[in-house]
Amino acid sequence: MTGMTIAIALIGVILICAVLIQNPKGGGIDSTFGSGANQMFGASGSANIIEKATWGFAIALFAMCILTAMFF
């Protein structure tokens, strides 16, 4: 039970960070970290990675909350 609660809290904090990194006007991580992110991920690659990570963490948080409510 405690492990699940800690995991939910950790995923929640990571999800908050992933959402805050995004920029709705298209700048996102590219403008935050300068041209280094463009060279590493490509112009639109970093936005796709952050968006996919956000969806993954949101789904994981939802699933873990449901599982915790059902079993504990």
PDB file of N, CA and C in Angstrom:
ATOM      1  N   MET A   1       0.826  -1.192   0.000  1.00  0.00           N
ATOM      2  CA  MET A   1       0.000   0.000   0.000  1.00  0.00           C
ATOM      3  C   MET A   1       0.867   1.251   0.000  1.00  0.00           C
ATOM      4  N   THR A   2       1.858   1.297   0.875  1.00  0.00           N
ATOM      5  CA  THR A   2       2.732   2.461   0.943  1.00  0.00           C
ATOM      6  C   THR A   2       3.525   2.629  -0.343  1.00  0.00           C
ATOM      7  N   GLY A   3       3.962   1.517  -0.908  1.00  0.00           N
ATOM      8  CA  GLY A   3       4.709   1.567  -2.167  1.00  0.00           C
ATOM      9  C   GLY A   3       3.878   2.126  -3.309  1.00  0.00           C
ATOM     10  N   MET A   4       2.619   1.724  -3.360  1.00  0.00           N
ATOM     11  CA  MET A   4       1.726   2.240  -4.401  1.00  0.00           C
ATOM     12  C   MET A   4       1.480   3.735  -4.214  1.00  0.00           C
ATOM     13  N   THR A   5       1.318   4.164  -2.981  1.00  0.00           N
ATOM     14  CA  THR A   5       1.093   5.582  -2.701  1.00  0.00           C
ATOM     15  C   THR A   5       2.304   6.415  -3.096  1.00  0.00           C
ATOM     16  N   ILE A   6       3.486   5.920  -2.789  1.00  0.00           N
ATOM     17  CA  ILE A   6       4.712   6.627  -3.163  1.00  0.00           C
ATOM     18  C   ILE A   6       4.854   6.670  -4.684  1.00  0.00           C
ATOM     19  N   ALA A   7       4.530   5.559  -5.358  1.00  0.00           N
ATOM     20  CA  ALA A   7       4.614   5.516  -6.824  1.00  0.00           C
ATOM     21  C   ALA A   7       3.624   6.491  -7.455  1.00  0.00           C
ATOM     22  N   ILE A   8       2.423   6.574  -6.910  1.00  0.00           N
ATOM     23  CA  ILE A   8       1.416   7.515  -7.425  1.00  0.00           C
ATOM     24  C   ILE A   8       1.892   8.952  -7.238  1.00  0.00           C
ATOM     25  N   ALA A   9       2.450   9.254  -6.090  1.00  0.00           N
ATOM     26  CA  ALA A   9       2.949  10.607  -5.835  1.00  0.00           C
ATOM     27  C   ALA A   9       4.109  10.946  -6.771  1.00  0.00           C
ATOM     28  N   LEU A  10       5.007   9.998  -6.992  1.00  0.00           N
ATOM     29  CA  LEU A  10       6.144  10.221  -7.877  1.00  0.00           C
ATOM     30  C   LEU A  10       5.697  10.434  -9.320  1.00  0.00           C
ATOM     31  N   ILE A  11       4.777   9.614  -9.782  1.00  0.00           N
ATOM     32  CA  ILE A  11       4.246   9.781 -11.141  1.00  0.00           C
ATOM     33  C   ILE A  11       3.512  11.108 -11.274  1.00  0.00           C
ATOM     34  N   GLY A  12       2.810  11.512 -10.224  1.00  0.00           N
ATOM     35  CA  GLY A  12       2.122  12.800 -10.248  1.00  0.00           C
ATOM     36  C   GLY A  12       3.087  13.967 -10.394  1.00  0.00           C
ATOM     37  N   VAL A  13       4.199  13.927  -9.664  1.00  0.00           N
ATOM     38  CA  VAL A  13       5.200  14.993  -9.751  1.00  0.00           C
ATOM     39  C   VAL A  13       5.851  14.998 -11.135  1.00  0.00           C
ATOM     40  N   ILE A  14       6.165  13.825 -11.662  1.00  0.00           N
ATOM     41  CA  ILE A  14       6.750  13.738 -13.003  1.00  0.00           C
ATOM     42  C   ILE A  14       5.769  14.245 -14.053  1.00  0.00           C
ATOM     43  N   LEU A  15       4.494  13.929 -13.882  1.00  0.00           N
ATOM     44  CA  LEU A  15       3.472  14.406 -14.816  1.00  0.00           C
ATOM     45  C   LEU A  15       3.357  15.930 -14.775  1.00  0.00           C
ATOM     46  N   ILE A  16       3.414  16.497 -13.591  1.00  0.00           N
ATOM     47  CA  ILE A  16       3.379  17.961 -13.460  1.00  0.00           C
ATOM     48  C   ILE A  16       4.562  18.580 -14.197  1.00  0.00           C
ATOM     49  N   CYS A  17       5.736  18.017 -14.018  1.00  0.00           N
ATOM     50  CA  CYS A  17       6.926  18.543 -14.696  1.00  0.00           C
ATOM     51  C   CYS A  17       6.804  18.412 -16.212  1.00  0.00           C
ATOM     52  N   ALA A  18       6.281  17.288 -16.686  1.00  0.00           N
ATOM     53  CA  ALA A  18       6.125  17.097 -18.131  1.00  0.00           C
ATOM     54  C   ALA A  18       5.140  18.096 -18.721  1.00  0.00           C
ATOM     55  N   VAL A  19       4.084  18.403 -17.995  1.00  0.00           N
ATOM     56  CA  VAL A  19       3.110  19.379 -18.483  1.00  0.00           C
ATOM     57  C   VAL A  19       3.709  20.784 -18.474  1.00  0.00           C
ATOM     58  N   LEU A  20       4.471  21.114 -17.444  1.00  0.00           N
ATOM     59  CA  LEU A  20       5.049  22.449 -17.361  1.00  0.00           C
ATOM     60  C   LEU A  20       6.140  22.692 -18.391  1.00  0.00           C
ATOM     61  N   ILE A  21       6.803  21.639 -18.851  1.00  0.00           N
ATOM     62  CA  ILE A  21       7.827  21.786 -19.883  1.00  0.00           C
ATOM     63  C   ILE A  21       7.196  22.193 -21.209  1.00  0.00           C
ATOM     64  N   GLN A  22       5.985  21.720 -21.455  1.00  0.00           N
ATOM     65  CA  GLN A  22       5.330  21.999 -22.727  1.00  0.00           C
ATOM     66  C   GLN A  22       4.937  23.462 -22.828  1.00  0.00           C
ATOM     67  N   ASN A  23       4.927  23.960 -24.051  1.00  0.00           N
ATOM     68  CA  ASN A  23       4.492  25.319 -24.324  1.00  0.00           C
ATOM     69  C   ASN A  23       3.378  25.246 -25.364  1.00  0.00           C
ATOM     70  N   PRO A  24       2.189  25.717 -25.066  1.00  0.00           N
ATOM     71  CA  PRO A  24       1.081  25.574 -26.003  1.00  0.00           C
ATOM     72  C   PRO A  24       1.257  26.360 -27.289  1.00  0.00           C
ATOM     73  N   LYS A  25       2.162  27.319 -27.316  1.00  0.00           N
ATOM     74  CA  LYS A  25       2.352  28.118 -28.518  1.00  0.00           C
ATOM     75  C   LYS A  25       3.430  27.554 -29.429  1.00  0.00           C
ATOM     76  N   GLY A  26       3.932  26.390 -29.141  1.00  0.00           N
ATOM     77  CA  GLY A  26       4.880  25.747 -30.041  1.00  0.00           C
ATOM     78  C   GLY A  26       6.337  25.881 -29.644  1.00  0.00           C
ATOM     79  N   GLY A  27       6.661  26.661 -28.621  1.00  0.00           N
ATOM     80  CA  GLY A  27       8.059  26.815 -28.226  1.00  0.00           C
ATOM     81  C   GLY A  27       8.561  25.590 -27.499  1.00  0.00           C
ATOM     82  N   GLY A  28       7.934  25.260 -26.421  1.00  0.00           N
ATOM     83  CA  GLY A  28       8.222  24.054 -25.653  1.00  0.00           C
ATOM     84  C   GLY A  28       9.673  23.930 -25.240  1.00  0.00           C
ATOM     85  N   ILE A  29      10.144  22.727 -25.254  1.00  0.00           N
ATOM     86  CA  ILE A  29      11.492  22.424 -24.793  1.00  0.00           C
ATOM     87  C   ILE A  29      12.532  23.015 -25.737  1.00  0.00           C
ATOM     88  N   ASP A  30      12.178  23.225 -26.997  1.00  0.00           N
ATOM     89  CA  ASP A  30      13.126  23.781 -27.947  1.00  0.00           C
ATOM     90  C   ASP A  30      13.563  25.181 -27.543  1.00  0.00           C
ATOM     91  N   SER A  31      12.622  26.011 -27.152  1.00  0.00           N
ATOM     92  CA  SER A  31      12.977  27.377 -26.775  1.00  0.00           C
ATOM     93  C   SER A  31      13.537  27.445 -25.357  1.00  0.00           C
ATOM     94  N   THR A  32      13.194  26.480 -24.522  1.00  0.00           N
ATOM     95  CA  THR A  32      13.678  26.485 -23.148  1.00  0.00           C
ATOM     96  C   THR A  32      15.170  26.188 -23.085  1.00  0.00           C
ATOM     97  N   PHE A  33      15.613  25.200 -23.830  1.00  0.00           N
ATOM     98  CA  PHE A  33      17.001  24.764 -23.755  1.00  0.00           C
ATOM     99  C   PHE A  33      17.839  25.235 -24.931  1.00  0.00           C
ATOM    100  N   GLY A  34      17.320  26.098 -25.763  1.00  0.00           N
ATOM    101  CA  GLY A  34      18.091  26.646 -26.870  1.00  0.00           C
ATOM    102  C   GLY A  34      18.208  25.686 -28.025  1.00  0.00           C
ATOM    103  N   SER A  35      19.216  25.892 -28.840  1.00  0.00           N
ATOM    104  CA  SER A  35      19.336  25.103 -30.071  1.00  0.00           C
ATOM    105  C   SER A  35      19.864  23.697 -29.815  1.00  0.00           C
ATOM    106  N   GLY A  36      20.365  23.414 -28.630  1.00  0.00           N
ATOM    107  CA  GLY A  36      20.863  22.068 -28.337  1.00  0.00           C
ATOM    108  C   GLY A  36      19.777  21.020 -28.437  1.00  0.00           C
ATOM    109  N   ALA A  37      18.562  21.364 -28.027  1.00  0.00           N
ATOM    110  CA  ALA A  37      17.458  20.411 -28.123  1.00  0.00           C
ATOM    111  C   ALA A  37      17.078  20.199 -29.577  1.00  0.00           C
ATOM    112  N   ASN A  38      17.158  21.246 -30.399  1.00  0.00           N
ATOM    113  CA  ASN A  38      16.855  21.087 -31.818  1.00  0.00           C
ATOM    114  C   ASN A  38      17.838  20.142 -32.480  1.00  0.00           C
ATOM    115  N   GLN A  39      19.098  20.237 -32.093  1.00  0.00           N
ATOM    116  CA  GLN A  39      20.093  19.364 -32.686  1.00  0.00           C
ATOM    117  C   GLN A  39      19.925  17.932 -32.211  1.00  0.00           C
ATOM    118  N   MET A  40      19.501  17.754 -30.969  1.00  0.00           N
ATOM    119  CA  MET A  40      19.376  16.416 -30.420  1.00  0.00           C
ATOM    120  C   MET A  40      18.114  15.716 -30.909  1.00  0.00           C
ATOM    121  N   PHE A  41      16.977  16.417 -30.876  1.00  0.00           N
ATOM    122  CA  PHE A  41      15.703  15.793 -31.167  1.00  0.00           C
ATOM    123  C   PHE A  41      15.153  16.156 -32.541  1.00  0.00           C
ATOM    124  N   GLY A  42      15.664  17.179 -33.162  1.00  0.00           N
ATOM    125  CA  GLY A  42      15.054  17.701 -34.374  1.00  0.00           C
ATOM    126  C   GLY A  42      14.047  18.766 -33.989  1.00  0.00           C
ATOM    127  N   ALA A  43      13.551  19.487 -34.976  1.00  0.00           N
ATOM    128  CA  ALA A  43      12.674  20.626 -34.693  1.00  0.00           C
ATOM    129  C   ALA A  43      11.371  20.212 -34.030  1.00  0.00           C
ATOM    130  N   SER A  44      10.770  19.137 -34.480  1.00  0.00           N
ATOM    131  CA  SER A  44       9.492  18.726 -33.896  1.00  0.00           C
ATOM    132  C   SER A  44       9.617  17.453 -33.059  1.00  0.00           C
ATOM    133  N   GLY A  45      10.778  16.847 -33.032  1.00  0.00           N
ATOM    134  CA  GLY A  45      10.950  15.594 -32.303  1.00  0.00           C
ATOM    135  C   GLY A  45      10.810  15.737 -30.809  1.00  0.00           C
ATOM    136  N   SER A  46      11.301  16.841 -30.254  1.00  0.00           N
ATOM    137  CA  SER A  46      11.226  17.013 -28.807  1.00  0.00           C
ATOM    138  C   SER A  46       9.786  17.193 -28.350  1.00  0.00           C
ATOM    139  N   ALA A  47       8.977  17.891 -29.141  1.00  0.00           N
ATOM    140  CA  ALA A  47       7.567  18.068 -28.782  1.00  0.00           C
ATOM    141  C   ALA A  47       6.847  16.726 -28.781  1.00  0.00           C
ATOM    142  N   ASN A  48       7.165  15.877 -29.727  1.00  0.00           N
ATOM    143  CA  ASN A  48       6.527  14.563 -29.777  1.00  0.00           C
ATOM    144  C   ASN A  48       6.935  13.705 -28.590  1.00  0.00           C
ATOM    145  N   ILE A  49       8.194  13.762 -28.205  1.00  0.00           N
ATOM    146  CA  ILE A  49       8.668  12.960 -27.074  1.00  0.00           C
ATOM    147  C   ILE A  49       7.995  13.413 -25.782  1.00  0.00           C
ATOM    148  N   ILE A  50       7.950  14.724 -25.553  1.00  0.00           N
ATOM    149  CA  ILE A  50       7.335  15.245 -24.334  1.00  0.00           C
ATOM    150  C   ILE A  50       5.837  14.956 -24.317  1.00  0.00           C
ATOM    151  N   GLU A  51       5.183  15.079 -25.464  1.00  0.00           N
ATOM    152  CA  GLU A  51       3.743  14.797 -25.529  1.00  0.00           C
ATOM    153  C   GLU A  51       3.457  13.324 -25.256  1.00  0.00           C
ATOM    154  N   LYS A  52       4.248  12.442 -25.825  1.00  0.00           N
ATOM    155  CA  LYS A  52       4.061  11.009 -25.584  1.00  0.00           C
ATOM    156  C   LYS A  52       4.346  10.651 -24.127  1.00  0.00           C
ATOM    157  N   ALA A  53       5.362  11.281 -23.550  1.00  0.00           N
ATOM    158  CA  ALA A  53       5.665  11.038 -22.139  1.00  0.00           C
ATOM    159  C   ALA A  53       4.527  11.515 -21.250  1.00  0.00           C
ATOM    160  N   THR A  54       3.953  12.670 -21.586  1.00  0.00           N
ATOM    161  CA  THR A  54       2.837  13.194 -20.800  1.00  0.00           C
ATOM    162  C   THR A  54       1.655  12.242 -20.840  1.00  0.00           C
ATOM    163  N   TRP A  55       1.314  11.765 -22.032  1.00  0.00           N
ATOM    164  CA  TRP A  55       0.199  10.812 -22.145  1.00  0.00           C
ATOM    165  C   TRP A  55       0.510   9.517 -21.397  1.00  0.00           C
ATOM    166  N   GLY A  56       1.735   9.047 -21.492  1.00  0.00           N
ATOM    167  CA  GLY A  56       2.113   7.814 -20.795  1.00  0.00           C
ATOM    168  C   GLY A  56       2.011   7.946 -19.288  1.00  0.00           C
ATOM    169  N   PHE A  57       2.514   9.061 -18.749  1.00  0.00           N
ATOM    170  CA  PHE A  57       2.425   9.279 -17.305  1.00  0.00           C
ATOM    171  C   PHE A  57       0.981   9.472 -16.856  1.00  0.00           C
ATOM    172  N   ALA A  58       0.159  10.134 -17.671  1.00  0.00           N
ATOM    173  CA  ALA A  58      -1.251  10.322 -17.310  1.00  0.00           C
ATOM    174  C   ALA A  58      -1.985   8.985 -17.264  1.00  0.00           C
ATOM    175  N   ILE A  59      -1.732   8.139 -18.249  1.00  0.00           N
ATOM    176  CA  ILE A  59      -2.372   6.813 -18.272  1.00  0.00           C
ATOM    177  C   ILE A  59      -1.890   5.960 -17.104  1.00  0.00           C
ATOM    178  N   ALA A  60      -0.591   6.027 -16.814  1.00  0.00           N
ATOM    179  CA  ALA A  60      -0.044   5.260 -15.683  1.00  0.00           C
ATOM    180  C   ALA A  60      -0.638   5.734 -14.361  1.00  0.00           C
ATOM    181  N   LEU A  61      -0.774   7.045 -14.199  1.00  0.00           N
ATOM    182  CA  LEU A  61      -1.354   7.586 -12.969  1.00  0.00           C
ATOM    183  C   LEU A  61      -2.807   7.150 -12.817  1.00  0.00           C
ATOM    184  N   PHE A  62      -3.572   7.232 -13.893  1.00  0.00           N
ATOM    185  CA  PHE A  62      -4.972   6.806 -13.871  1.00  0.00           C
ATOM    186  C   PHE A  62      -5.084   5.326 -13.506  1.00  0.00           C
ATOM    187  N   ALA A  63      -4.285   4.488 -14.150  1.00  0.00           N
ATOM    188  CA  ALA A  63      -4.346   3.043 -13.904  1.00  0.00           C
ATOM    189  C   ALA A  63      -3.940   2.705 -12.467  1.00  0.00           C
ATOM    190  N   MET A  64      -2.906   3.357 -11.977  1.00  0.00           N
ATOM    191  CA  MET A  64      -2.466   3.061 -10.618  1.00  0.00           C
ATOM    192  C   MET A  64      -3.484   3.520  -9.576  1.00  0.00           C
ATOM    193  N   CYS A  65      -4.145   4.647  -9.824  1.00  0.00           N
ATOM    194  CA  CYS A  65      -5.186   5.097  -8.897  1.00  0.00           C
ATOM    195  C   CYS A  65      -6.357   4.125  -8.874  1.00  0.00           C
ATOM    196  N   ILE A  66      -6.762   3.634 -10.038  1.00  0.00           N
ATOM    197  CA  ILE A  66      -7.860   2.657 -10.111  1.00  0.00           C
ATOM    198  C   ILE A  66      -7.467   1.361  -9.408  1.00  0.00           C
ATOM    199  N   LEU A  67      -6.259   0.863  -9.691  1.00  0.00           N
ATOM    200  CA  LEU A  67      -5.812  -0.379  -9.065  1.00  0.00           C
ATOM    201  C   LEU A  67      -5.707  -0.236  -7.553  1.00  0.00           C
ATOM    202  N   THR A  68      -5.215   0.894  -7.083  1.00  0.00           N
ATOM    203  CA  THR A  68      -5.107   1.110  -5.651  1.00  0.00           C
ATOM    204  C   THR A  68      -6.489   1.149  -4.992  1.00  0.00           C
ATOM    205  N   ALA A  69      -7.442   1.786  -5.655  1.00  0.00           N
ATOM    206  CA  ALA A  69      -8.798   1.872  -5.104  1.00  0.00           C
ATOM    207  C   ALA A  69      -9.471   0.498  -5.081  1.00  0.00           C
ATOM    208  N   MET A  70      -9.192  -0.334  -6.076  1.00  0.00           N
ATOM    209  CA  MET A  70      -9.841  -1.645  -6.132  1.00  0.00           C
ATOM    210  C   MET A  70      -9.251  -2.639  -5.125  1.00  0.00           C
ATOM    211  N   PHE A  71      -7.935  -2.609  -4.945  1.00  0.00           N
ATOM    212  CA  PHE A  71      -7.283  -3.640  -4.147  1.00  0.00           C
ATOM    213  C   PHE A  71      -6.962  -3.242  -2.718  1.00  0.00           C
ATOM    214  N   PHE A  72      -6.983  -1.950  -2.402  1.00  0.00           N
ATOM    215  CA  PHE A  72      -6.596  -1.567  -1.047  1.00  0.00           C
ATOM    216  C   PHE A  72      -7.670  -0.800  -0.402  1.00  0.00           C
TER     217      PHE A  72
END
